[in-house]
CSV table of C-alpha atoms and ligand atoms in Angstrom, one decimal:
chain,number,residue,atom,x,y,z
A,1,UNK,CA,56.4,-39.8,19.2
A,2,UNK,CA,55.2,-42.3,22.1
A,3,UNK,CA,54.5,-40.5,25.3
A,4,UNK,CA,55.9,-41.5,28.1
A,5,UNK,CA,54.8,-43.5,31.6
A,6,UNK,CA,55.9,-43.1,35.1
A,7,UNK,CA,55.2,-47.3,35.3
A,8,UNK,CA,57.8,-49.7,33.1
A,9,UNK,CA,56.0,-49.5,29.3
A,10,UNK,CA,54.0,-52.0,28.5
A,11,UNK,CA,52.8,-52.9,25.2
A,12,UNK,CA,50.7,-55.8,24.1
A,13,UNK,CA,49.6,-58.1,21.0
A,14,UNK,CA,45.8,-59.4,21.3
A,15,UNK,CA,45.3,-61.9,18.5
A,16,UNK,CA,42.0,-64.3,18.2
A,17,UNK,CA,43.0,-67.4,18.0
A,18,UNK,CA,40.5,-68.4,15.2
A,19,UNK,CA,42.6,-68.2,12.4
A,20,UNK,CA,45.7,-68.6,11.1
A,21,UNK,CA,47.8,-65.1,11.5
A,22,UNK,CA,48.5,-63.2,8.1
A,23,UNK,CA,50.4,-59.9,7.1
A,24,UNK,CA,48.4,-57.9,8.8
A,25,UNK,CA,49.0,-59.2,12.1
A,26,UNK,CA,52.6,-59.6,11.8
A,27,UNK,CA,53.0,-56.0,11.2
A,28,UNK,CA,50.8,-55.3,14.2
A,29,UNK,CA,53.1,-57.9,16.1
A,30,UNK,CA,56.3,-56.5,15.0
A,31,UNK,CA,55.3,-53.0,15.8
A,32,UNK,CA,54.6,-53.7,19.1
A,33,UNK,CA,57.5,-55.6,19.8
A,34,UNK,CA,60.0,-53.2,18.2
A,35,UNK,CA,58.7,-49.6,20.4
A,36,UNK,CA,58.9,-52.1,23.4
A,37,UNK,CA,62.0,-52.8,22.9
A,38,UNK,CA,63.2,-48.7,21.7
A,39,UNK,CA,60.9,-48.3,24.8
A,40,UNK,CA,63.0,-50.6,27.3
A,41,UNK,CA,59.4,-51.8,27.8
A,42,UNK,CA,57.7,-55.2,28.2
A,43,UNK,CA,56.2,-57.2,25.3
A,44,UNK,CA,53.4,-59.0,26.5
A,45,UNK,CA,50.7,-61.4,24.3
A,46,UNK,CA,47.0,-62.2,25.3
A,47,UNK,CA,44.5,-64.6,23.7
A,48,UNK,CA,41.5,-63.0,22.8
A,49,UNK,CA,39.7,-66.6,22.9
A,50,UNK,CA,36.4,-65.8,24.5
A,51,UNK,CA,34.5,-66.9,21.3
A,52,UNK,CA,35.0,-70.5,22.6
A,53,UNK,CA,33.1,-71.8,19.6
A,54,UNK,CA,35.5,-70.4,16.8
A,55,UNK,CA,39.0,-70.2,19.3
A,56,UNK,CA,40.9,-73.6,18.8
A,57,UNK,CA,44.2,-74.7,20.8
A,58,UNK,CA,45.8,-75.9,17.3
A,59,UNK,CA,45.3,-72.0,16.1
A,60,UNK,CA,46.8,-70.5,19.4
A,61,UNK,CA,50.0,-73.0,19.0
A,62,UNK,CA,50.2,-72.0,15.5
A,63,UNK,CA,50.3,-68.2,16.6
A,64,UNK,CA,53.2,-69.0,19.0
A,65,UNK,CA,55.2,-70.8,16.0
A,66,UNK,CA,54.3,-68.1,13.4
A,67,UNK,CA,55.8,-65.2,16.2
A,68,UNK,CA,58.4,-67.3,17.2
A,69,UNK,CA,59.0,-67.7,13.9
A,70,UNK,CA,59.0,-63.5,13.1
A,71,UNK,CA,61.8,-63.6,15.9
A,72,UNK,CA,59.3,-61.9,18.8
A,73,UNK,CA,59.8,-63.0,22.4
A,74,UNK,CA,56.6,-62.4,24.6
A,75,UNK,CA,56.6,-62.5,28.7
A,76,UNK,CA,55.2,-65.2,29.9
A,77,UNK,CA,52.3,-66.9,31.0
A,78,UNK,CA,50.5,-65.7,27.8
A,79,UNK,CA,47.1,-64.1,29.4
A,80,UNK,CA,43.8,-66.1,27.9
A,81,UNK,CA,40.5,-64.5,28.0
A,82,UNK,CA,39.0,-67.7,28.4
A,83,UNK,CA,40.6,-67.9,32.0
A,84,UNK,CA,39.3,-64.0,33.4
A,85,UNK,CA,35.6,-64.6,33.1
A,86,UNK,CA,34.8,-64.1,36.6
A,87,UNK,CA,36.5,-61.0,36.4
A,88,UNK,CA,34.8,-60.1,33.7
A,89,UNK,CA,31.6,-61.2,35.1
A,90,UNK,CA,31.9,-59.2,38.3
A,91,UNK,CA,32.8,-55.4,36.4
A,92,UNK,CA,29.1,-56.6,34.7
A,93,UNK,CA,27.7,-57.0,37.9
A,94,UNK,CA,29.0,-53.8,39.5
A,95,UNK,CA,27.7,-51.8,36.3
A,96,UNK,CA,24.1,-53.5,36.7
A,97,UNK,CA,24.0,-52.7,40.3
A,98,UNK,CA,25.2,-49.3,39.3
A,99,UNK,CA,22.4,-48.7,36.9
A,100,UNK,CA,24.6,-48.5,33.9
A,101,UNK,CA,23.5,-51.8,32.0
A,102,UNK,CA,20.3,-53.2,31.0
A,103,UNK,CA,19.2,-56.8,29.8
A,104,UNK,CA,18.8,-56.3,25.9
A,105,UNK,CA,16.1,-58.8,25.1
A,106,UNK,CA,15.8,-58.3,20.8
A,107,UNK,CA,17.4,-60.8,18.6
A,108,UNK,CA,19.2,-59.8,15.9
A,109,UNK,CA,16.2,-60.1,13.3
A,110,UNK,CA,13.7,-58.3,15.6
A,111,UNK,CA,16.3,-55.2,15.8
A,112,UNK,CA,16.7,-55.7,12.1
A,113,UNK,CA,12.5,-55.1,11.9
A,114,UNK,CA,12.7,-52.3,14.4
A,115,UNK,CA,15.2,-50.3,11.8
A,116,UNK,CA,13.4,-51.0,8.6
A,117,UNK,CA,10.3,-50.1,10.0
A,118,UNK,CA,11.2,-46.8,11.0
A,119,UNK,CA,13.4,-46.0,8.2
A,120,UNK,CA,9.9,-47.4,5.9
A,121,UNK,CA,8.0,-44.6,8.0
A,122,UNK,CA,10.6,-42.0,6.8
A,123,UNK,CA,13.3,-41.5,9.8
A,124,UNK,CA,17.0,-41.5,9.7
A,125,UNK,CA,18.2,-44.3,12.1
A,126,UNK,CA,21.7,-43.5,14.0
A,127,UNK,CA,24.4,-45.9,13.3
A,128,UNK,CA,27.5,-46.3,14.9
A,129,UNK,CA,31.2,-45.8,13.2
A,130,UNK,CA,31.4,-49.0,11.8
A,131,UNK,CA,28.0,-48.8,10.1
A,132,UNK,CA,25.5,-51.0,12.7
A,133,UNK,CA,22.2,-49.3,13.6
A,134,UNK,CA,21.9,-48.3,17.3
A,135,UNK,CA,20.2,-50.4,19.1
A,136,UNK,CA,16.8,-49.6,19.7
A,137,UNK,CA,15.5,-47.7,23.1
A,138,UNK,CA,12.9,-50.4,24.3
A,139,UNK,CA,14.7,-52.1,26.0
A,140,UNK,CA,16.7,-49.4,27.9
A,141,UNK,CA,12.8,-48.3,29.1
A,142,UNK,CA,11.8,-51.1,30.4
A,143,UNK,CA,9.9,-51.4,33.3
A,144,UNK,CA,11.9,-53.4,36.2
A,145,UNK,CA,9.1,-55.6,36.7
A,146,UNK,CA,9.1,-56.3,33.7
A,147,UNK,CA,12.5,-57.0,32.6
A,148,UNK,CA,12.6,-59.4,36.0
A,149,UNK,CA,9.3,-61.1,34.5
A,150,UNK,CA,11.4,-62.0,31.8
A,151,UNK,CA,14.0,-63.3,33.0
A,152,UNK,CA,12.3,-65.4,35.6
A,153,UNK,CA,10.8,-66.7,32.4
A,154,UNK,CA,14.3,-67.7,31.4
A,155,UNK,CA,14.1,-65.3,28.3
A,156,UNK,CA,17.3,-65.0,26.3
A,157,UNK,CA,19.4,-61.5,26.7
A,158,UNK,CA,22.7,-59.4,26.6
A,159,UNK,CA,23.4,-57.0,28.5
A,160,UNK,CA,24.0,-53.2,27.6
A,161,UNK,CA,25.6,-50.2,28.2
A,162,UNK,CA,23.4,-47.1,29.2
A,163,UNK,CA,24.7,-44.9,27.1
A,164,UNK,CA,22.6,-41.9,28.4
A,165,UNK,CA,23.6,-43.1,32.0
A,166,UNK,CA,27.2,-43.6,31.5
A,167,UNK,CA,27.7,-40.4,29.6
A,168,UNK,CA,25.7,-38.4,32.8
A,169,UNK,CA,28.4,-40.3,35.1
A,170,UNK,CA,31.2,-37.9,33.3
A,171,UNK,CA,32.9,-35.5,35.2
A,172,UNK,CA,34.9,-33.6,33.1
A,173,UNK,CA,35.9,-34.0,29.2
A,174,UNK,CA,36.5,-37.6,27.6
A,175,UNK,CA,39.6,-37.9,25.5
A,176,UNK,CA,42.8,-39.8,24.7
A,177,UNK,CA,46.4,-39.2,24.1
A,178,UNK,CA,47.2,-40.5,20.0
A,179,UNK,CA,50.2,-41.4,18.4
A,180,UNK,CA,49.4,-43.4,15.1
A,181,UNK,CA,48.9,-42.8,11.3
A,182,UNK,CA,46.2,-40.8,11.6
A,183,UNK,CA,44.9,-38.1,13.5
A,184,UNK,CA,47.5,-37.5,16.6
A,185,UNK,CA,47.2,-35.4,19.8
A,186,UNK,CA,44.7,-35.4,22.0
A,187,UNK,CA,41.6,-37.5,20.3
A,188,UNK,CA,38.1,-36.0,22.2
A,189,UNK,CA,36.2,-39.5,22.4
A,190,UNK,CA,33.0,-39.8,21.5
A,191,UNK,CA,31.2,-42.9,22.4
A,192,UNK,CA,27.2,-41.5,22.1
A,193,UNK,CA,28.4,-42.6,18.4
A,194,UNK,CA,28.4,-46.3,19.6
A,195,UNK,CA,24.5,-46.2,21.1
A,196,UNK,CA,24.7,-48.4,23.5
A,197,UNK,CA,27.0,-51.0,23.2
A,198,UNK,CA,26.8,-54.5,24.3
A,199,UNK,CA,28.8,-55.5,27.1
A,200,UNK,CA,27.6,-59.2,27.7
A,201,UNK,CA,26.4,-61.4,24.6
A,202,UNK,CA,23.4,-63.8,25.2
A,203,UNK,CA,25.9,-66.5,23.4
A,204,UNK,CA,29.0,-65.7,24.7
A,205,UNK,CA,30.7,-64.3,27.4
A,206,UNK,CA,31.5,-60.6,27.9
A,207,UNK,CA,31.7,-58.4,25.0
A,208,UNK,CA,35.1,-57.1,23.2
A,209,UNK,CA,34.5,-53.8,24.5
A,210,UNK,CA,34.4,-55.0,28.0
A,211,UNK,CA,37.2,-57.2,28.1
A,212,UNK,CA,39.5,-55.0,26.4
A,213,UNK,CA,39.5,-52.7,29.0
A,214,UNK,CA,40.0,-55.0,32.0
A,215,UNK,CA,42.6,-56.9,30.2
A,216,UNK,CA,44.8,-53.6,29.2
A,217,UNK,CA,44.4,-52.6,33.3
A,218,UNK,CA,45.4,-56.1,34.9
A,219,UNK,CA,48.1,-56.8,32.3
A,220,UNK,CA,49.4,-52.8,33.2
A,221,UNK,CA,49.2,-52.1,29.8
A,222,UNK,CA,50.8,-48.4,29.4
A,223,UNK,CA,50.6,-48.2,25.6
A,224,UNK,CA,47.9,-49.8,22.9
A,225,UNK,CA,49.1,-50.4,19.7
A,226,UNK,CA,46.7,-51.6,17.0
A,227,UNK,CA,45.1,-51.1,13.7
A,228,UNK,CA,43.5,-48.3,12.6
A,229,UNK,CA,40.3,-50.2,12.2
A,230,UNK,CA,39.8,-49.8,16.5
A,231,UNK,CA,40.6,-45.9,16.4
A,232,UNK,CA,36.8,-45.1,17.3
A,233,UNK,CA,36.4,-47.9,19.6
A,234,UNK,CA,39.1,-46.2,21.7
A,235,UNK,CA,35.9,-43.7,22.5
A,236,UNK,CA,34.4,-46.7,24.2
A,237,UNK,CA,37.1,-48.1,25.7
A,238,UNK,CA,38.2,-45.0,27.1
A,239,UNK,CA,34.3,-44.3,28.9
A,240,UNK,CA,34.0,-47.7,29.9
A,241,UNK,CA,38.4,-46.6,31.7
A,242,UNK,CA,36.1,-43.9,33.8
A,243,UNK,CA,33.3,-45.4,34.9
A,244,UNK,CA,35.3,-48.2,36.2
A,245,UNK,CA,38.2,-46.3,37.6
A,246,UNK,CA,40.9,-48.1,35.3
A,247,UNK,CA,44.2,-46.3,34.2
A,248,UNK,CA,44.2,-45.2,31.1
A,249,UNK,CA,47.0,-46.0,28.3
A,250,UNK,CA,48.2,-44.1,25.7
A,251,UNK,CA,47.1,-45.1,21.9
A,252,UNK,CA,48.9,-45.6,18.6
A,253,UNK,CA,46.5,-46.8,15.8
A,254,UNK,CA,48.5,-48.1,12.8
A,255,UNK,CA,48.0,-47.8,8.9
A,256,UNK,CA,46.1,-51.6,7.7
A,257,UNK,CA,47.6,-53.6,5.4
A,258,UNK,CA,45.0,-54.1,2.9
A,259,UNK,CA,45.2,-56.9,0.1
A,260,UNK,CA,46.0,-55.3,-3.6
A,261,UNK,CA,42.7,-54.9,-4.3
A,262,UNK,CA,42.3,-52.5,-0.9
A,263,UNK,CA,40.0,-54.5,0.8
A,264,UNK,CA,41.1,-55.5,4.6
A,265,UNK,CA,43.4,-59.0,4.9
A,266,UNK,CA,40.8,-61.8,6.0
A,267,UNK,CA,42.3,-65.3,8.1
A,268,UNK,CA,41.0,-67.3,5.2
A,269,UNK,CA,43.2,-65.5,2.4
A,270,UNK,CA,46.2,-67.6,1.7
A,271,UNK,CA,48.5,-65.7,-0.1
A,272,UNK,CA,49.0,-63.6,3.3
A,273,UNK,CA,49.2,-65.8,5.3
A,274,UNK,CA,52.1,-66.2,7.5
A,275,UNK,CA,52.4,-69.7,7.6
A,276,UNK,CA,52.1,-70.0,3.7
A,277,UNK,CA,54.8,-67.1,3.2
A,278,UNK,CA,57.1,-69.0,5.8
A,279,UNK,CA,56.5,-72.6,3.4
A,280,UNK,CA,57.1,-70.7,0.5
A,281,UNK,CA,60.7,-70.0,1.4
A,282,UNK,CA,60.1,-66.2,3.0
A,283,UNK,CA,62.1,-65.0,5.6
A,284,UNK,CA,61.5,-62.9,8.3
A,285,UNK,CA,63.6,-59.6,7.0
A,286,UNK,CA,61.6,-60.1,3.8
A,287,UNK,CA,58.3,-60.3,5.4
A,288,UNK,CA,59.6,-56.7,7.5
A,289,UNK,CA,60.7,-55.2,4.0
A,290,UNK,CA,57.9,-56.4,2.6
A,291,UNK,CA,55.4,-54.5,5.5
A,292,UNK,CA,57.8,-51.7,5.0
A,293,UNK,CA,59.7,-51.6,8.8
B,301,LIG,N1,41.7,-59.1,19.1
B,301,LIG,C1,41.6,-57.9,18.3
B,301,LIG,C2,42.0,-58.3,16.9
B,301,LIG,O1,42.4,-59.4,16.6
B,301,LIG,C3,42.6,-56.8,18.8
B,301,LIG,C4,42.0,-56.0,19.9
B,301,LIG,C5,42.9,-54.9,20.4
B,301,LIG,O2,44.1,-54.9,20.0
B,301,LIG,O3,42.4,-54.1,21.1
B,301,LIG,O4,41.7,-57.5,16.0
């Protein structure tokens, strides 16, 4: 069951386009666009292109033709990440000046050290759901003068989420309302499990985490519908809803559809892919019987 909104329901797809779209997606795709449509709701699609490096044009137009092709009709303009950096810069800036993010100065390798080290000298290091170590407490200690020093020094950083400080913010109990394939009701977040997550990158703009959240509340997202893969996320996303006063949608986190051998569908796997299914003489039905819908 999908709970229902006072606004008009709103759901949304948020591809990457830096690949070519495979099973996996289609059956997130299709989802969405079929409970919008039981929902009298809108269908709406957004670029998640902020990794300007990997995110090509050729692989966005190749999404439109391989949804066009599924038979989905999204509102448009199509929202692209790449265009809402300021916002996204200015929700950073309002969570610096609220005390809630740090610059995070370690490089990947020098976090790396900092974990093997301690675990060498016997301790247990906390790691977040999807198995990354925490990231170390330095940083979040840092003296101001210091962290100014280095910055005036033009050192490279990200910027992070207090955890601690975000958590303290609270008023109240954190949770969401759940309606996928696994555990429904409502879901008591927990996003101490995260540490303190990065909400700027030192080589890209604005985190996943961060974006996600602004992007649901400009584009009036009422319902998020995605794979099961970002169920414990939602215990970010959902903090990250309070502290910045953003409405909070209702989530459905779908089964995966993993390859035969179980592992998760990757963009570089051709026999899944959509455009390789659609050459080979597959139709649309046949890819929905195929994803059992
Ligand atoms: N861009 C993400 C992906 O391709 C989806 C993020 C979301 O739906 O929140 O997995």
């Amino acid at each position: 069951m999908i709970p229902a909104h006072s606004q008009k329901p709103a759901f949304r797809f948020a591809p990457s386009p830096n690949g070519l779209l495979h099973l996996g997606h289609a059956y997130s795709a299709i989802l969405n666009y079929d409970l919008a449509k039981e929902a009298d709701g809108r269908f709406l699609l957004r670029m998640e292109d902020i990794d300007i490096a990997r995110c090509t044009p050729e692989f966005e137009a190749a999404i439109f033709d391989d949804m066009s092709w599924l038979g989905l009709r999204w509102e448009k303009p199509v929202r692209r990440q790449s265009e809402h950096l300021d916002t996204y810069k200015k929700s950073l800036e309002r969570l610096i000046g609220r005390g809630l993010a740090y610059p995070a100065f370690m490089t990947r390798g020098e976090v790396k050290a900092c974990v093997a080290e301690a675990q060498d000298r016997g301790m247990a290091w906390p790691r977040d759901p999807d198995g990354a170590p925490h990231y170390p407490l330095r940083d979040r200690h840092m003296s101001a003068d210091e962290r100014n020093i280095r910055i005036a020094n033009g050192a490279r950083h990200a910027w992070r989420l207090d955890m601690r400080q975000a958590i303290a913010e609270l008023s109240g109990e954190l949770t969401w309302q759940e309606s996928g394939d696994g555990e429904v009701g409502t879901i008591s977040a927990d996003p101490a499990a995260w540490g303190d997550v990065v909400l700027w990158r030192s080589d890209a703009p604005a985190s996943y985490h961060l974006s996600v959240v602004l992007d649901d509340a400009d584009q009036e997202i009422t319902h998020v519908v995605r794979g099961l893969d970002l169920f414990h996320a939602t215990s970010v996303h959902r903090l990250l809803q309070e502290l910045m006063g953003l409405p909070q949608p209702t989530y459905h986190h779908h089964r995966l559809i993993l390859a035969e051998d179980g592992r998760k569908l990757s963009k570089s796997e051709k026999s899944t892919g959509l455009s390789q299914l659609r050459t080979a003489g597959l139709s649309p039905a046949a890819v929905r019987r195929l994803l059992d819908m």
